Short mmCIF file of C-alpha atoms in Angstrom, two decimals:
data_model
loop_
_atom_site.label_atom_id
_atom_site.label_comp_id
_atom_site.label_asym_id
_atom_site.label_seq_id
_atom_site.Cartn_x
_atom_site.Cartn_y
_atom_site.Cartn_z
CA UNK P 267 -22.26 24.64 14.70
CA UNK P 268 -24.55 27.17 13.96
CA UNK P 269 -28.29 27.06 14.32
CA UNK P 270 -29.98 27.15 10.91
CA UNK P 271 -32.16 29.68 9.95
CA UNK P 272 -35.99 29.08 10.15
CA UNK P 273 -37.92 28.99 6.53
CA UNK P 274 -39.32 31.87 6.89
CA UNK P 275 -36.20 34.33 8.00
CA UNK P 276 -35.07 32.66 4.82
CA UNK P 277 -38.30 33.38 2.48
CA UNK P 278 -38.07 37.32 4.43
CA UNK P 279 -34.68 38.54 3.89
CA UNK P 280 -32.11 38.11 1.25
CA UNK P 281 -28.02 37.69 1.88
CA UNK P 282 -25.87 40.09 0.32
CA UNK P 283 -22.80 39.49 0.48
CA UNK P 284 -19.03 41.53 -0.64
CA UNK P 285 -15.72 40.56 -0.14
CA UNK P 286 -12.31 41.69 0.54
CA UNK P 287 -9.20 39.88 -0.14
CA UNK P 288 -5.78 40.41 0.74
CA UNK P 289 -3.10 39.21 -1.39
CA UNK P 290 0.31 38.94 -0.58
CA UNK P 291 2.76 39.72 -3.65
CA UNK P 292 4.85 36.74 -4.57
CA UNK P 293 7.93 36.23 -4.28
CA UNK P 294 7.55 39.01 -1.69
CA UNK P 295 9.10 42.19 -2.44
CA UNK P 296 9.08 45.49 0.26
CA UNK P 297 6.35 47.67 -0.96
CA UNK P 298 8.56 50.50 -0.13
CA UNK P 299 12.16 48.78 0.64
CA UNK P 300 14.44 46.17 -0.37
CA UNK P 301 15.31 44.22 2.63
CA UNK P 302 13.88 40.38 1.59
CA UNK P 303 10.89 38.87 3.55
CA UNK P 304 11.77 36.41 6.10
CA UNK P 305 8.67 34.91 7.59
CA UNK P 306 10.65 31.98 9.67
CA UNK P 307 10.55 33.23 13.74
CA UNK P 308 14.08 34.90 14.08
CA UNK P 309 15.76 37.77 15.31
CA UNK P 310 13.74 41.19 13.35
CA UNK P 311 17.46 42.10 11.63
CA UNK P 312 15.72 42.63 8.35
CA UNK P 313 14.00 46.02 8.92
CA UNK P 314 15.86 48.85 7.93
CA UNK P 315 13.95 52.17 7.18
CA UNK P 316 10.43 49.85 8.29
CA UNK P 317 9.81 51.64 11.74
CA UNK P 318 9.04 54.19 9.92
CA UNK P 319 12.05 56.28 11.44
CA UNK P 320 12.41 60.06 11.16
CA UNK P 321 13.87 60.79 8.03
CA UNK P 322 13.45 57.48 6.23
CA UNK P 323 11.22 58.54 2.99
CA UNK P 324 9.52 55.17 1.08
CA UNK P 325 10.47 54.59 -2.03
CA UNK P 326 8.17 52.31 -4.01
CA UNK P 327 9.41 48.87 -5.17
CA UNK P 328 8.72 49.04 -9.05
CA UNK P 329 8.15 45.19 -9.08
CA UNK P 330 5.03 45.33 -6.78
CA UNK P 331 3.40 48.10 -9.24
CA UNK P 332 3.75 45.47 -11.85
CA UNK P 333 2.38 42.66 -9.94
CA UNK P 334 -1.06 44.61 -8.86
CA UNK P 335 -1.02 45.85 -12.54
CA UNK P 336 -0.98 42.24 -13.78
CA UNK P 337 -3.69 41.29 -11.53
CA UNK P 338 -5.63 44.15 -12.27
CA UNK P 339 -5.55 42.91 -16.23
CA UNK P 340 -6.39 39.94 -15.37
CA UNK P 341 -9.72 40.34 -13.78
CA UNK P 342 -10.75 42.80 -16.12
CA UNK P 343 -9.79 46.28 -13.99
CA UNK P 344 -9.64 49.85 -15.55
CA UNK P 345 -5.85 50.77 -14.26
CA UNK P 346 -5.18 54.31 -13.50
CA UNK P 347 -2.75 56.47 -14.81
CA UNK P 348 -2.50 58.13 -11.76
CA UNK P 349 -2.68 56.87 -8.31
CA UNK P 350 -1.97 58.33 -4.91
CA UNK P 351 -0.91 56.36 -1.22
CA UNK P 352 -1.73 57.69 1.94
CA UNK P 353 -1.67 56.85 5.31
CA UNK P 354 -3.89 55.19 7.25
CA UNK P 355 -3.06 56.40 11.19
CA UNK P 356 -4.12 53.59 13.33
CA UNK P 357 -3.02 51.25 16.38
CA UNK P 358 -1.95 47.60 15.61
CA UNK P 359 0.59 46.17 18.13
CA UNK P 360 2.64 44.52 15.37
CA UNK P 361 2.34 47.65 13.07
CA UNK P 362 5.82 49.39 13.98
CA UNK P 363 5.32 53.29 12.30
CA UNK P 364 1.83 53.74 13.44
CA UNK P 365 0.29 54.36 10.02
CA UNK P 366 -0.19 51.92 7.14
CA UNK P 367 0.70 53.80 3.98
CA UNK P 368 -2.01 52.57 1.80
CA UNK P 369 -4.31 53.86 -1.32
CA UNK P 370 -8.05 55.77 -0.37
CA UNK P 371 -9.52 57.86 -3.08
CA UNK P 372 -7.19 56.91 -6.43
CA UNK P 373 -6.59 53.16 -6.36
CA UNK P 374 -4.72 51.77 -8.73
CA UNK P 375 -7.26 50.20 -10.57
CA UNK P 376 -11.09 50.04 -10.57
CA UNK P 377 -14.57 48.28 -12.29
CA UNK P 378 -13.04 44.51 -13.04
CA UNK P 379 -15.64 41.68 -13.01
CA UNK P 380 -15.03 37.40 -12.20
CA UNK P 381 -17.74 35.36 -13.85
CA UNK P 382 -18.92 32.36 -11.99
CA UNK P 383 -21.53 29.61 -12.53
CA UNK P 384 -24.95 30.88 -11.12
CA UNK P 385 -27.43 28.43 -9.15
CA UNK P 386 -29.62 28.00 -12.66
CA UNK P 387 -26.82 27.18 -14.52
CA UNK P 388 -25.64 30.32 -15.85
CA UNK P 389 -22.95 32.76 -15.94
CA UNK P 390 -23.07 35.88 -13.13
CA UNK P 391 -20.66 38.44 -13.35
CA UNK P 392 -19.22 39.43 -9.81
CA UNK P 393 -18.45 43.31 -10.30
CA UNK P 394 -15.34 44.33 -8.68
CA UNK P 395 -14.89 47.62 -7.25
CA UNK P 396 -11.51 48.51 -6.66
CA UNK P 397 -7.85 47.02 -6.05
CA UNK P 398 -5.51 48.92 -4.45
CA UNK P 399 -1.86 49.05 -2.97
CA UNK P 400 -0.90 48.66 0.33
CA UNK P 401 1.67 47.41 3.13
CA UNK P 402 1.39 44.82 5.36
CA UNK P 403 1.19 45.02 9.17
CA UNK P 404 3.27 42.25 11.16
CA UNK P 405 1.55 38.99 12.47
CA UNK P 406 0.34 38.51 16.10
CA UNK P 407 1.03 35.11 17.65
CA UNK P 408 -1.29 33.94 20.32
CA UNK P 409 0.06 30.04 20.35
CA UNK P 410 3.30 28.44 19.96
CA UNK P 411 4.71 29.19 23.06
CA UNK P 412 5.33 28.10 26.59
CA UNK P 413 3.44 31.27 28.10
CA UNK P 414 0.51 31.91 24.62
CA UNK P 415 -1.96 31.75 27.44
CA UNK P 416 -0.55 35.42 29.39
CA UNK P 417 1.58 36.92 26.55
CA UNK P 418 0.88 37.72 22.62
CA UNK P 419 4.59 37.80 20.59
CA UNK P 420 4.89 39.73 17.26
CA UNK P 421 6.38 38.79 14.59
CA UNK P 422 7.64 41.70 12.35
CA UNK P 423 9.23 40.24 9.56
CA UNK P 424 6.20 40.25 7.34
CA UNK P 425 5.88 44.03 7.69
CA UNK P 426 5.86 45.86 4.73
CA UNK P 427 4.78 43.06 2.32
CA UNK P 428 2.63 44.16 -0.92
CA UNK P 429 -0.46 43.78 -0.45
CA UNK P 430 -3.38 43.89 -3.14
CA UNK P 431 -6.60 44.49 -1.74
CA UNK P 432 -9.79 43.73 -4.04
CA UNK P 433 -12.86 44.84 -3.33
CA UNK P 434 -15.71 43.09 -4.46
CA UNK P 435 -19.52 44.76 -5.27
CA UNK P 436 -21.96 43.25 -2.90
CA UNK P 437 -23.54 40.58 -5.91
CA UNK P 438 -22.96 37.95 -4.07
CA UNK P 439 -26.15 36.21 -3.15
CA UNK P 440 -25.10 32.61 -1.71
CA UNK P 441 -21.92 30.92 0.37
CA UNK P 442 -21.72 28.66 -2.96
CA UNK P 443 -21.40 32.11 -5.54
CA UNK P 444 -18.88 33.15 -2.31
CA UNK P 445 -16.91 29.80 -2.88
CA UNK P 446 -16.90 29.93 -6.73
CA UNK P 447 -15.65 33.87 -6.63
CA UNK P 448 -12.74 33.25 -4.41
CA UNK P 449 -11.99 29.52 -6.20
CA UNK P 450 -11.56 31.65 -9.54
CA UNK P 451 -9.69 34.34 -7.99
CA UNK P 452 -7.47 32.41 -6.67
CA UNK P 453 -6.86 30.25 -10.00
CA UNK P 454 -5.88 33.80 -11.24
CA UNK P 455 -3.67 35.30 -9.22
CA UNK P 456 -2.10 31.61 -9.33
CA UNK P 457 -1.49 31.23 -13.03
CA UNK P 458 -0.10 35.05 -13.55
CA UNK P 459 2.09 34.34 -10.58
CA UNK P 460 1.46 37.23 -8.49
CA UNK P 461 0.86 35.48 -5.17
CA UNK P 462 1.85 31.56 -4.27
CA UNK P 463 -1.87 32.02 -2.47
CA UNK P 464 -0.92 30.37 0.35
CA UNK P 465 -3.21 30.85 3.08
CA UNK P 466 -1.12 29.14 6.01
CA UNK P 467 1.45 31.86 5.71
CA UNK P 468 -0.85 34.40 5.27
CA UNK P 469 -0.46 35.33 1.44
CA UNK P 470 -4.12 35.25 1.21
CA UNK P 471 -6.87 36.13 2.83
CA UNK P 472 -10.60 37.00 3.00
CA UNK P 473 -13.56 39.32 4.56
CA UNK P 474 -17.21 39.04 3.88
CA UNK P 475 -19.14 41.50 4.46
CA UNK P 476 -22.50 40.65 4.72
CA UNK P 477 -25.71 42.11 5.39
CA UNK P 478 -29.55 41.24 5.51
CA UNK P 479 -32.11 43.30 3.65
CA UNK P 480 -35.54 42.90 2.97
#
């Protein structure tokens, strides 16, 4: 457990707190192929064109465009007309290509908001930033198996999964307005249907990034 903070770091400084989510599109498209998701641990036969191979150009899966552009509506997002990927040139062992092709300066949507029930009993409006498009990266397993404590396996099934990354302002003042953000995004991007949400498989997930200010 961790040790509480004293009164008076408390009366001194105030939290300030923004999030990023990850959302996996449901029921799993390739953000830039067709082969289907298989998340079960098998043989990798389902990546064609995901090594990022010389040659093999992306083509973007129409569906996932409409999923981020429903979840954009539905938390209130300007969506662009015009938005650009990129890659992202980085080392992750279960990333295959190298890169992550992902959106930087024109996201797909900007400025959304989630309301949520403040401490005094009102309503605060959580600004959102940005959501944008990207690809998953495989998934690293440390446990499982008879050697976890010497080796790390990859899975690489999951690579290339949509994923919607929203970006929250930093209006978050408590763990509580934290809870009730993520408890109302999560209703959302449950009743459009863009994402089953479900955290033990990875379809969603969550950074807080948090700082202390006087």
């Amino acid at each position: 457990m961790p040790a509480a903070l004293a009164p008076e770091v408390l009366a001194k400084y105030e939290p300030v707190i923004g999030l990023e989510v990850h959302v996996n599109c449901s029921p799993r498209p390739r953000l830039f192929a067709v082969a289907p998701i298989i998340l079960a641990r098998r043989q990798h036969q389902h990546l064609p064109g995901l090594p990022g191979l010389p040659g093999a150009l992306p083509v973007l899966n129409g569906k996932a465009v409409e999923f981020a552009t429903l979840a954009a509506l539905a938390i209130g997002c300007q969506v662009r007309e015009r938005s650009i990927f990129a890659r992202k040139n980085y080392f992750y062992p279960d990333l295959p290509k190298g890169y992550q092709i992902s959106q930087f300066d024109k996201p797909i949507a900007e400025h959304g908001f989630i309301e949520v029930p403040a401490a005094d009993g009102a309503v605060k409006r959580i600004g959102i930033t940005r959501l944008h498009m990207e690809e998953d990266a495989g998934k690293s397993l440390h446990d499982g198996f008879a050697d976890s404590a010497t080796r790390t396996y990859l899975d690489l099934n999951r690579c290339g999964t949509p994923l919607i990354e929203i970006v929250s302002e930093p209006d978050i003042r408590t763990a509580d307005e934290a809870f009730e953000y993520l408890t109302r995004l999560k209703e959302i991007l449950l009743y459009t249907g863009v994402s089953d949400c479900n955290m033990e498989e990875g379809s969603l997930r969550c950074d807080a990034k948090r700082q202390a200010s006087d």
